Short mmCIF file of C-alpha atoms and ligand atoms in Angstrom, two decimals:
data_model
loop_
_atom_site.label_atom_id
_atom_site.label_comp_id
_atom_site.label_asym_id
_atom_site.label_seq_id
_atom_site.Cartn_x
_atom_site.Cartn_y
_atom_site.Cartn_z
CA MET A 1 -18.01 0.82 48.82
CA ARG A 2 -20.97 2.76 50.22
CA SER A 3 -20.77 4.87 53.35
CA VAL A 4 -22.89 3.48 56.24
CA SER A 5 -24.93 5.39 58.84
CA ILE A 6 -26.79 4.55 62.04
CA ILE A 7 -30.40 5.79 62.13
CA GLY A 8 -31.80 3.99 65.17
CA ILE A 9 -30.61 2.78 68.58
CA GLY A 10 -32.12 0.74 71.41
CA GLN A 11 -30.97 -0.83 74.66
CA SER A 12 -32.29 -2.75 77.63
CA PRO A 13 -31.19 -1.84 81.14
CA VAL A 14 -28.12 -3.86 82.22
CA GLY A 15 -28.37 -5.92 85.39
CA GLU A 16 -29.36 -9.24 86.89
CA LEU A 17 -32.49 -9.63 84.77
CA TRP A 18 -33.70 -12.89 86.31
CA ASP A 19 -37.32 -12.38 85.30
CA ARG A 20 -36.57 -12.14 81.58
CA SER A 21 -35.03 -14.53 79.06
CA ALA A 22 -32.34 -13.67 76.50
CA ARG A 23 -34.89 -13.46 73.68
CA GLU A 24 -37.06 -11.02 75.66
CA ILE A 25 -34.09 -8.78 76.48
CA ALA A 26 -33.03 -8.82 72.81
CA TYR A 27 -36.60 -7.97 71.79
CA THR A 28 -36.57 -4.92 74.12
CA ALA A 29 -33.43 -3.54 72.46
CA ILE A 30 -34.34 -4.40 68.86
CA SER A 31 -37.92 -3.13 69.02
CA ALA A 32 -36.65 0.13 70.55
CA ALA A 33 -34.03 0.52 67.78
CA MET A 34 -36.61 -0.19 65.06
CA ALA A 35 -39.05 2.33 66.56
CA ASP A 36 -36.21 4.88 66.83
CA ALA A 37 -35.37 4.34 63.15
CA GLY A 38 -39.04 4.31 62.14
CA ILE A 39 -38.80 0.93 60.36
CA ASP A 40 -40.90 -2.22 60.62
CA ARG A 41 -38.73 -4.46 58.44
CA ALA A 42 -35.07 -5.13 57.80
CA ASP A 43 -33.03 -7.11 55.29
CA ALA A 44 -30.84 -8.81 57.88
CA LEU A 45 -30.09 -9.25 61.58
CA PHE A 46 -26.53 -9.82 62.75
CA LEU A 47 -26.32 -10.74 66.42
CA GLY A 48 -23.30 -10.50 68.70
CA ASN A 49 -23.36 -13.18 71.36
CA MET A 50 -20.70 -15.23 73.09
CA LEU A 51 -22.21 -17.61 75.62
CA SER A 52 -25.69 -18.76 74.57
CA GLY A 53 -24.55 -22.28 73.66
CA ASN A 54 -22.46 -22.63 76.79
CA LEU A 55 -24.75 -21.08 79.42
CA LEU A 56 -28.26 -21.31 77.92
CA ASP A 57 -27.98 -24.55 75.87
CA GLN A 58 -29.18 -22.41 72.97
CA GLU A 59 -27.42 -22.00 69.66
CA HIS A 60 -29.05 -20.71 66.50
CA MET A 61 -29.49 -17.55 68.53
CA ALA A 62 -29.90 -14.99 65.72
CA THR A 63 -32.82 -16.83 64.14
CA LEU A 64 -34.42 -17.29 67.58
CA VAL A 65 -34.15 -13.54 68.21
CA ALA A 66 -35.35 -12.63 64.70
CA ASP A 67 -38.31 -14.98 65.19
CA THR A 68 -39.14 -13.31 68.54
CA CYS A 69 -39.02 -9.92 66.84
CA GLY A 70 -41.33 -11.02 63.99
CA LEU A 71 -38.48 -10.68 61.48
CA HIS A 72 -39.21 -13.67 59.25
CA GLY A 73 -37.75 -14.43 55.83
CA ILE A 74 -34.61 -12.36 56.39
CA GLU A 75 -30.94 -13.27 56.78
CA ALA A 76 -30.04 -13.86 60.44
CA ALA A 77 -26.66 -14.94 61.78
CA LYS A 78 -24.81 -14.90 65.07
CA VAL A 79 -21.29 -13.45 65.17
CA GLU A 80 -18.93 -14.69 67.89
CA ALA A 81 -15.59 -13.18 68.88
CA ALA A 82 -15.69 -13.65 72.68
CA CYS A 83 -16.24 -10.30 74.45
CA ALA A 84 -15.74 -8.52 71.10
CA SER A 85 -18.77 -10.29 69.56
CA GLY A 86 -20.85 -7.08 69.53
CA ALA A 87 -18.36 -4.99 67.56
CA ALA A 88 -17.53 -7.96 65.31
CA ALA A 89 -21.27 -8.19 64.48
CA LEU A 90 -21.34 -4.45 63.75
CA ARG A 91 -18.46 -4.90 61.30
CA VAL A 92 -20.34 -7.69 59.52
CA GLY A 93 -23.48 -5.52 59.35
CA ALA A 94 -21.51 -2.50 58.12
CA MET A 95 -19.79 -4.61 55.45
CA ALA A 96 -23.17 -5.98 54.30
CA VAL A 97 -24.53 -2.44 53.82
CA ALA A 98 -21.29 -1.00 52.41
CA SER A 99 -21.04 -3.78 49.81
CA GLY A 100 -24.62 -3.32 48.65
CA PHE A 101 -25.74 -6.79 49.75
CA HIS A 102 -28.33 -5.24 52.07
CA ASP A 103 -29.89 -1.81 52.60
CA VAL A 104 -31.48 -1.98 56.07
CA VAL A 105 -29.57 -4.05 58.63
CA ILE A 106 -30.18 -4.50 62.35
CA VAL A 107 -27.12 -5.28 64.43
CA ALA A 108 -27.76 -6.34 68.01
CA GLY A 109 -25.86 -7.86 70.88
CA VAL A 110 -27.35 -9.94 73.67
CA GLU A 111 -25.97 -11.83 76.64
CA LYS A 112 -27.59 -13.62 79.57
CA MET A 113 -24.95 -14.48 82.15
CA THR A 114 -26.80 -14.59 85.47
CA ASP A 115 -29.05 -17.64 85.06
CA THR A 116 -26.17 -20.00 85.82
CA VAL A 117 -24.20 -20.37 89.05
CA GLY A 118 -21.01 -18.32 89.36
CA LYS A 119 -18.52 -21.12 88.69
CA ASP A 120 -20.28 -22.10 85.44
CA THR A 121 -20.35 -18.49 84.22
CA THR A 122 -16.67 -18.11 85.12
CA ALA A 123 -15.85 -21.33 83.22
CA GLY A 124 -17.88 -20.06 80.25
CA LEU A 125 -15.95 -16.78 80.20
CA ALA A 126 -12.67 -18.73 80.32
CA THR A 127 -13.53 -20.22 76.91
CA ALA A 128 -12.32 -16.89 75.49
CA ALA A 129 -8.82 -17.96 76.55
CA ASP A 130 -6.73 -20.82 75.13
CA ALA A 131 -8.51 -23.96 76.39
CA GLU A 132 -5.46 -26.23 76.20
CA TYR A 133 -2.75 -23.90 77.45
CA GLU A 134 -4.53 -21.43 79.74
CA ALA A 135 -8.00 -22.56 80.91
CA LEU A 136 -6.94 -26.19 81.43
CA HIS A 137 -4.62 -25.00 84.17
CA GLY A 138 -7.50 -23.40 86.05
CA VAL A 139 -6.77 -19.80 85.18
CA SER A 140 -10.00 -17.77 85.04
CA PHE A 141 -10.48 -14.62 83.01
CA VAL A 142 -10.12 -12.42 86.07
CA ALA A 143 -6.93 -14.32 86.99
CA LEU A 144 -5.39 -13.75 83.53
CA ASN A 145 -6.05 -10.03 83.81
CA ALA A 146 -4.70 -10.08 87.37
CA LEU A 147 -1.42 -11.58 86.10
CA ILE A 148 -1.18 -8.82 83.46
CA MET A 149 -1.95 -6.10 86.04
CA GLN A 150 0.58 -7.55 88.51
CA ARG A 151 3.26 -7.56 85.81
CA TYR A 152 2.38 -3.97 84.78
CA MET A 153 2.68 -2.75 88.37
CA TYR A 154 6.06 -4.46 88.68
CA GLU A 155 7.53 -3.39 85.30
CA PHE A 156 6.43 0.25 85.51
CA ASP A 157 6.61 0.61 89.30
CA VAL A 158 2.94 1.59 89.56
CA PRO A 159 1.06 1.46 92.89
CA LEU A 160 -2.39 -0.16 93.14
CA ASP A 161 -4.26 3.08 93.83
CA ALA A 162 -3.04 4.38 90.44
CA PHE A 163 -5.94 2.45 88.88
CA ALA A 164 -8.63 3.93 91.14
CA GLY A 165 -9.32 6.84 88.79
CA PHE A 166 -10.69 4.52 86.11
CA SER A 167 -13.23 3.00 88.48
CA ILE A 168 -14.18 6.35 90.08
CA ASN A 169 -14.74 7.93 86.64
CA ALA A 170 -16.81 4.97 85.38
CA HIS A 171 -19.04 4.86 88.47
CA ARG A 172 -19.48 8.66 88.45
CA ASN A 173 -20.70 8.51 84.84
CA GLY A 174 -22.77 5.36 85.39
CA ALA A 175 -24.68 7.12 88.17
CA ASN A 176 -26.35 9.30 85.49
CA ASN A 177 -27.11 6.46 83.09
CA PRO A 178 -30.62 5.01 83.65
CA ASN A 179 -29.54 1.78 81.90
CA ALA A 180 -26.39 1.23 83.98
CA MET A 181 -26.14 -1.69 86.41
CA PHE A 182 -24.35 0.29 89.14
CA ARG A 183 -25.70 3.79 89.64
CA GLU A 184 -23.67 4.97 92.63
CA ALA A 185 -20.54 7.09 92.56
CA ILE A 186 -17.60 5.64 94.52
CA THR A 187 -14.71 7.22 96.43
CA LEU A 188 -11.02 6.34 96.65
CA GLN A 189 -11.79 4.72 100.03
CA ASP A 190 -14.46 2.50 98.41
CA TYR A 191 -11.89 1.45 95.82
CA LEU A 192 -9.20 0.72 98.39
CA LYS A 193 -11.39 -1.39 100.67
CA ALA A 194 -13.16 -3.39 97.93
CA PRO A 195 -12.99 -7.20 98.21
CA VAL A 196 -10.20 -8.73 96.16
CA VAL A 197 -11.20 -11.21 93.42
CA ALA A 198 -7.72 -12.23 92.18
CA THR A 199 -4.75 -10.23 93.49
CA PRO A 200 -4.43 -7.35 92.64
CA ILE A 201 -7.89 -7.13 90.98
CA SER A 202 -10.76 -6.19 93.32
CA ILE A 203 -14.44 -5.90 92.43
CA MET A 204 -13.75 -2.18 91.86
CA ASP A 205 -11.26 -3.07 89.11
CA SER A 206 -13.61 -5.58 87.55
CA SER A 207 -16.71 -5.41 85.38
CA PRO A 208 -19.70 -7.37 86.71
CA VAL A 209 -21.43 -10.52 85.49
CA CYS A 210 -24.75 -9.27 84.08
CA ASP A 211 -27.46 -9.48 81.41
CA GLY A 212 -28.32 -7.00 78.65
CA ALA A 213 -28.99 -6.30 74.98
CA ALA A 214 -28.44 -3.35 72.67
CA ALA A 215 -29.23 -2.74 68.99
CA VAL A 216 -28.60 -0.34 66.11
CA VAL A 217 -30.13 0.08 62.65
CA LEU A 218 -27.79 0.63 59.67
CA VAL A 219 -28.60 2.07 56.25
CA PRO A 220 -26.48 3.44 53.38
CA THR A 221 -25.64 7.10 54.12
CA GLU A 222 -26.99 8.04 50.68
CA ARG A 223 -30.46 6.84 51.79
CA VAL A 224 -30.51 8.43 55.25
CA LYS A 225 -32.90 11.24 54.25
CA GLU A 226 -35.62 8.72 53.30
CA PHE A 227 -35.69 7.49 56.91
CA THR A 228 -34.96 10.60 58.96
CA THR A 229 -37.90 12.95 58.73
CA GLY A 230 -39.90 15.06 61.18
CA HIS A 231 -38.89 14.74 64.81
CA HIS A 232 -36.08 12.24 64.13
CA TRP A 233 -32.72 13.04 65.74
CA GLY A 234 -30.79 12.55 62.50
CA SER A 235 -28.04 10.02 61.91
CA VAL A 236 -24.47 9.19 62.80
CA GLN A 237 -21.98 7.95 60.23
CA ILE A 238 -19.57 5.04 60.63
CA LEU A 239 -16.29 6.65 59.58
CA ALA A 240 -14.07 3.65 60.31
CA SER A 241 -14.35 -0.04 61.14
CA ALA A 242 -11.23 -2.11 61.76
CA SER A 243 -10.29 -5.35 63.44
CA ALA A 244 -7.00 -7.03 64.32
CA ASN A 245 -5.97 -10.10 66.26
CA ASP A 246 -3.08 -11.23 68.44
CA THR A 247 -2.00 -14.59 69.88
CA LEU A 248 -4.87 -16.19 71.78
CA ALA A 249 -2.70 -17.10 74.77
CA VAL A 250 -1.14 -14.22 76.69
CA HIS A 251 2.13 -16.15 77.29
CA ASP A 252 2.73 -16.41 73.51
CA ARG A 253 3.04 -12.63 73.13
CA ARG A 254 6.36 -10.92 72.65
CA ASP A 255 5.17 -8.36 75.18
CA PRO A 256 2.15 -9.19 77.36
CA LEU A 257 1.88 -5.53 78.41
CA TYR A 258 1.32 -4.21 74.89
CA LEU A 259 -2.07 -4.57 73.19
CA GLU A 260 -0.66 -4.93 69.69
CA ALA A 261 -4.09 -5.68 68.18
CA ALA A 262 -5.41 -2.43 69.71
CA ALA A 263 -2.54 -0.50 68.15
CA ILE A 264 -3.10 -2.11 64.73
CA SER A 265 -6.89 -1.78 64.66
CA SER A 266 -6.87 1.80 65.98
CA GLN A 267 -4.18 2.84 63.46
CA LYS A 268 -6.25 1.33 60.65
CA ALA A 269 -9.32 3.15 61.98
CA TYR A 270 -7.51 6.52 62.23
CA ARG A 271 -6.37 6.08 58.61
CA GLN A 272 -9.88 5.19 57.38
CA ALA A 273 -11.41 8.18 59.18
CA GLY A 274 -8.52 10.45 58.18
CA ILE A 275 -7.97 11.70 61.74
CA THR A 276 -5.42 11.62 64.53
CA PRO A 277 -6.30 10.35 68.03
CA GLN A 278 -6.07 13.92 69.32
CA GLU A 279 -9.08 14.89 67.18
CA LEU A 280 -11.40 12.45 69.00
CA ASP A 281 -13.93 14.00 71.38
CA LEU A 282 -14.47 10.77 73.35
CA PHE A 283 -13.37 7.16 73.52
CA GLU A 284 -15.49 4.25 74.76
CA VAL A 285 -12.75 1.93 76.02
CA HIS A 286 -13.11 -1.75 76.89
CA ASP A 287 -12.64 -1.28 80.64
CA ALA A 288 -13.56 -4.86 81.59
CA PHE A 289 -10.70 -4.44 84.07
CA THR A 290 -8.95 -1.20 85.00
CA ILE A 291 -5.69 -2.57 83.61
CA MET A 292 -7.35 -2.98 80.17
CA ALA A 293 -8.35 0.71 80.17
CA ALA A 294 -4.73 1.72 80.87
CA LEU A 295 -3.33 -0.61 78.19
CA SER A 296 -5.89 0.54 75.56
CA LEU A 297 -5.12 4.20 76.14
CA GLU A 298 -1.43 3.44 75.66
CA ALA A 299 -1.85 1.27 72.52
CA CYS A 300 -4.24 3.76 70.88
CA GLY A 301 -1.83 6.67 71.19
CA PHE A 302 -3.16 8.62 74.20
CA ALA A 303 -0.29 7.82 76.59
CA GLY A 304 3.23 6.38 76.56
CA ARG A 305 4.04 2.83 77.72
CA GLY A 306 3.36 2.45 81.44
CA GLU A 307 1.72 5.89 81.56
CA GLY A 308 -1.95 5.18 80.76
CA TRP A 309 -2.95 5.25 84.46
CA ARG A 310 -1.71 8.84 84.71
CA LEU A 311 -4.59 10.02 82.48
CA ALA A 312 -7.00 8.66 85.10
CA GLN A 313 -5.09 10.26 87.96
CA GLU A 314 -4.99 13.63 86.23
CA GLU A 315 -8.74 13.48 85.49
CA ALA A 316 -7.99 13.71 81.76
CA ILE A 317 -10.59 10.96 81.22
CA GLY A 318 -13.55 12.84 82.77
CA ILE A 319 -16.48 14.22 80.76
CA ASP A 320 -14.73 17.62 80.51
CA GLY A 321 -11.24 16.12 80.22
CA GLN A 322 -8.82 15.83 77.34
CA ILE A 323 -10.13 12.38 76.30
CA PRO A 324 -13.40 11.42 78.06
CA ILE A 325 -13.77 7.63 78.43
CA SER A 326 -16.54 5.33 79.73
CA THR A 327 -18.88 8.29 79.40
CA MET A 328 -22.04 6.34 80.29
CA GLY A 329 -20.35 4.16 82.91
CA GLY A 330 -18.27 1.89 80.70
CA LEU A 331 -18.06 -1.85 81.26
CA LYS A 332 -17.23 -1.24 84.91
CA SER A 333 -20.43 0.59 85.89
CA ARG A 334 -22.92 0.27 83.01
CA GLY A 335 -21.98 -3.40 82.98
CA HIS A 336 -20.45 -5.95 80.61
CA PRO A 337 -23.00 -8.41 79.19
CA VAL A 338 -20.17 -9.71 77.07
CA GLY A 339 -21.60 -10.25 73.55
CA ALA A 340 -23.75 -7.12 73.88
CA THR A 341 -21.04 -4.76 75.14
CA GLY A 342 -19.72 -3.69 71.74
CA ILE A 343 -23.21 -2.54 70.73
CA TYR A 344 -23.80 -0.70 74.03
CA GLN A 345 -20.62 1.23 73.29
CA ILE A 346 -21.98 2.19 69.85
CA VAL A 347 -25.40 3.16 71.24
CA GLU A 348 -23.65 5.40 73.78
CA LEU A 349 -21.43 6.99 71.11
CA VAL A 350 -24.57 7.74 69.06
CA LEU A 351 -26.20 9.35 72.13
CA GLN A 352 -23.10 11.52 72.59
CA LEU A 353 -22.73 12.44 68.92
CA SER A 354 -26.40 13.36 68.60
CA GLY A 355 -26.33 15.51 71.75
CA ARG A 356 -28.63 13.22 73.75
CA ALA A 357 -26.32 12.02 76.52
CA GLY A 358 -28.02 14.12 79.21
CA ALA A 359 -25.95 14.94 82.30
CA ASN A 360 -22.97 13.09 80.78
CA GLN A 361 -22.97 14.98 77.49
CA VAL A 362 -19.48 15.70 76.15
CA LYS A 363 -19.65 19.28 74.85
CA ASN A 364 -19.70 19.60 71.03
CA ALA A 365 -18.96 15.91 70.55
CA ARG A 366 -18.42 15.30 66.82
CA LEU A 367 -15.99 12.36 66.64
CA GLY A 368 -16.06 9.30 68.90
CA MET A 369 -14.22 5.97 69.00
CA ALA A 370 -15.31 2.65 70.51
CA GLN A 371 -13.02 -0.28 71.09
CA ASN A 372 -14.24 -3.77 71.95
CA ILE A 373 -11.77 -6.43 73.13
CA GLY A 374 -12.22 -10.20 72.88
CA GLY A 375 -10.11 -12.35 75.20
CA SER A 376 -7.11 -10.76 76.90
CA GLY A 377 -6.45 -8.61 73.83
CA ALA A 378 -6.67 -11.40 71.20
CA THR A 379 -9.41 -9.80 69.03
CA ILE A 380 -9.72 -6.03 69.01
CA VAL A 381 -12.37 -4.20 66.98
CA THR A 382 -12.31 -0.42 66.67
CA HIS A 383 -15.02 1.84 65.26
CA ILE A 384 -14.96 5.61 64.74
CA LEU A 385 -18.28 7.41 64.36
CA GLY A 386 -18.94 10.99 63.31
CA SER A 387 -21.98 13.25 63.52
N1 LIG B 401 -18.37 -3.85 90.79
C1 LIG B 401 -19.01 -3.33 91.85
N2 LIG B 401 -19.79 -4.07 92.69
C2 LIG B 401 -19.91 -5.37 92.40
C3 LIG B 401 -19.28 -5.98 91.31
C4 LIG B 401 -18.48 -5.16 90.47
N3 LIG B 401 -17.83 -5.66 89.41
N4 LIG B 401 -19.58 -7.28 91.28
C5 LIG B 401 -20.39 -7.50 92.32
N5 LIG B 401 -20.60 -6.34 93.00
C6 LIG B 401 -21.39 -6.18 94.21
C7 LIG B 401 -22.81 -6.68 94.03
O1 LIG B 401 -23.67 -5.65 93.62
C8 LIG B 401 -23.14 -7.15 95.42
O2 LIG B 401 -23.43 -6.02 96.23
P1 LIG B 401 -24.54 -6.11 97.39
O3 LIG B 401 -24.04 -7.14 98.37
O4 LIG B 401 -24.56 -4.71 97.94
O5 LIG B 401 -25.81 -6.53 96.71
C9 LIG B 401 -21.83 -7.73 95.92
O6 LIG B 401 -20.80 -7.06 95.18
C10 LIG B 401 -21.70 -9.23 95.72
O7 LIG B 401 -22.18 -9.52 94.43
P2 LIG B 401 -22.07 -10.96 93.79
O8 LIG B 401 -22.92 -10.99 92.57
O9 LIG B 401 -22.31 -12.01 94.83
O10 LIG B 401 -20.55 -10.95 93.34
P3 LIG B 401 -19.67 -12.19 92.99
O11 LIG B 401 -18.63 -12.32 94.05
O12 LIG B 401 -20.50 -13.38 92.65
O13 LIG B 401 -18.99 -11.69 91.63
C11 LIG B 401 -17.10 -10.87 90.51
C12 LIG B 401 -18.11 -10.62 91.60
C13 LIG B 401 -16.22 -9.64 90.36
C14 LIG B 401 -16.23 -12.09 90.85
C15 LIG B 401 -17.85 -11.17 89.17
O14 LIG B 401 -18.66 -10.06 88.86
C16 LIG B 401 -16.91 -11.45 88.02
O15 LIG B 401 -16.49 -12.59 87.84
N6 LIG B 401 -16.59 -10.44 87.18
C17 LIG B 401 -15.73 -10.60 86.03
C18 LIG B 401 -16.53 -10.95 84.83
C19 LIG B 401 -15.62 -11.16 83.65
O16 LIG B 401 -14.57 -11.78 83.73
N7 LIG B 401 -16.05 -10.69 82.48
C20 LIG B 401 -15.33 -10.83 81.25
C21 LIG B 401 -14.30 -9.80 81.17
S1 LIG B 401 -13.51 -9.72 79.57
#
């Protein structure tokens, strides 16, 4: 198997992009990534996307996007794994390069969630859950996470304000990210008085509904030098790529407060990269809800059961902390255009590992992990990158 590196990145701003269609947003990200890599052709495009069929009446999305980008005659395919679609697409792209099937692969993620009315978008997101046993009963995605958070607070005797640190950290970092949807820092008071969406989740615990696209260019590490000349920033290597699943429905789990798939995929990733979690310089967590950030930190070996929130309270997750998370705003503040999120995380890791993260730069960042979660922990994809 060949080692795989990233030589180009691109992203569109995240937000309510009502004046632009999904294909235009994808074009923005892909053309930027191709220019960054200095390429005008690729062998394949793998596209992470969850909701195009449901919300845009558009399937066949990867070929549509390739067509818009002038990438004709190449392989193009959409990869869907709910909110983990982006990272699942990256894994497919990395496997294609590692196996020798392709040499130059573009992996992008795109999602357009704001062209439909709220109830339709909410129903679309609920298709990530079990349609017959969860969604049929009217439980939305926010509600499922609210049930998990409620249970966590009860089991571990955790007060609501314990989660504030995740949101405060994400918004503080997002304020410095020109592509983030929310660019204002928030205080504990802002967190405490935020409108509740589904008890105990408020809008300050929740990622927003939004649009966005991000892209990366992959090549075999052995060919990196051919592409990275002159003023180019270099490359970042994919040291590990792992995926694991869990029961689709939360109620089928032995323990709904343990992200078993996060534990399995992160352990596989640590083994592939030959590192321990303590060696990571940063971790882009899937903080779609503050409770998910706490559970990921616990399952990936940064905190004991019921203790993940303490890392936020002790500021261990800040840019200068022991394990910086959501360094460019995370899903909470940068935004969570679902099928694109996994690629935004990778773009942000590359910025950090190549020393281009500006005011949010983690000092001497050499090793970073990104974890993308589909459903309430049912598909979990973990990547470790190294500079
Ligand atoms: N964080 C911070 N502010 C938010 C916000 C969020 N998550 N969501 C909305 N806002 C702000 C808006 O900017 C707006 O502010 P303004 O009045 O100053 O302009 C205000 O709240 C109302 O925005 P609106 O778009 O009308 O919110 P909404 O009530 O329609 O939607 C949520 C808010 C939280 C219900 C919606 O974003 C949501 O459903 N999020 C979850 C998405 C999800 O489940 N994703 C998948 C996860 S795996």
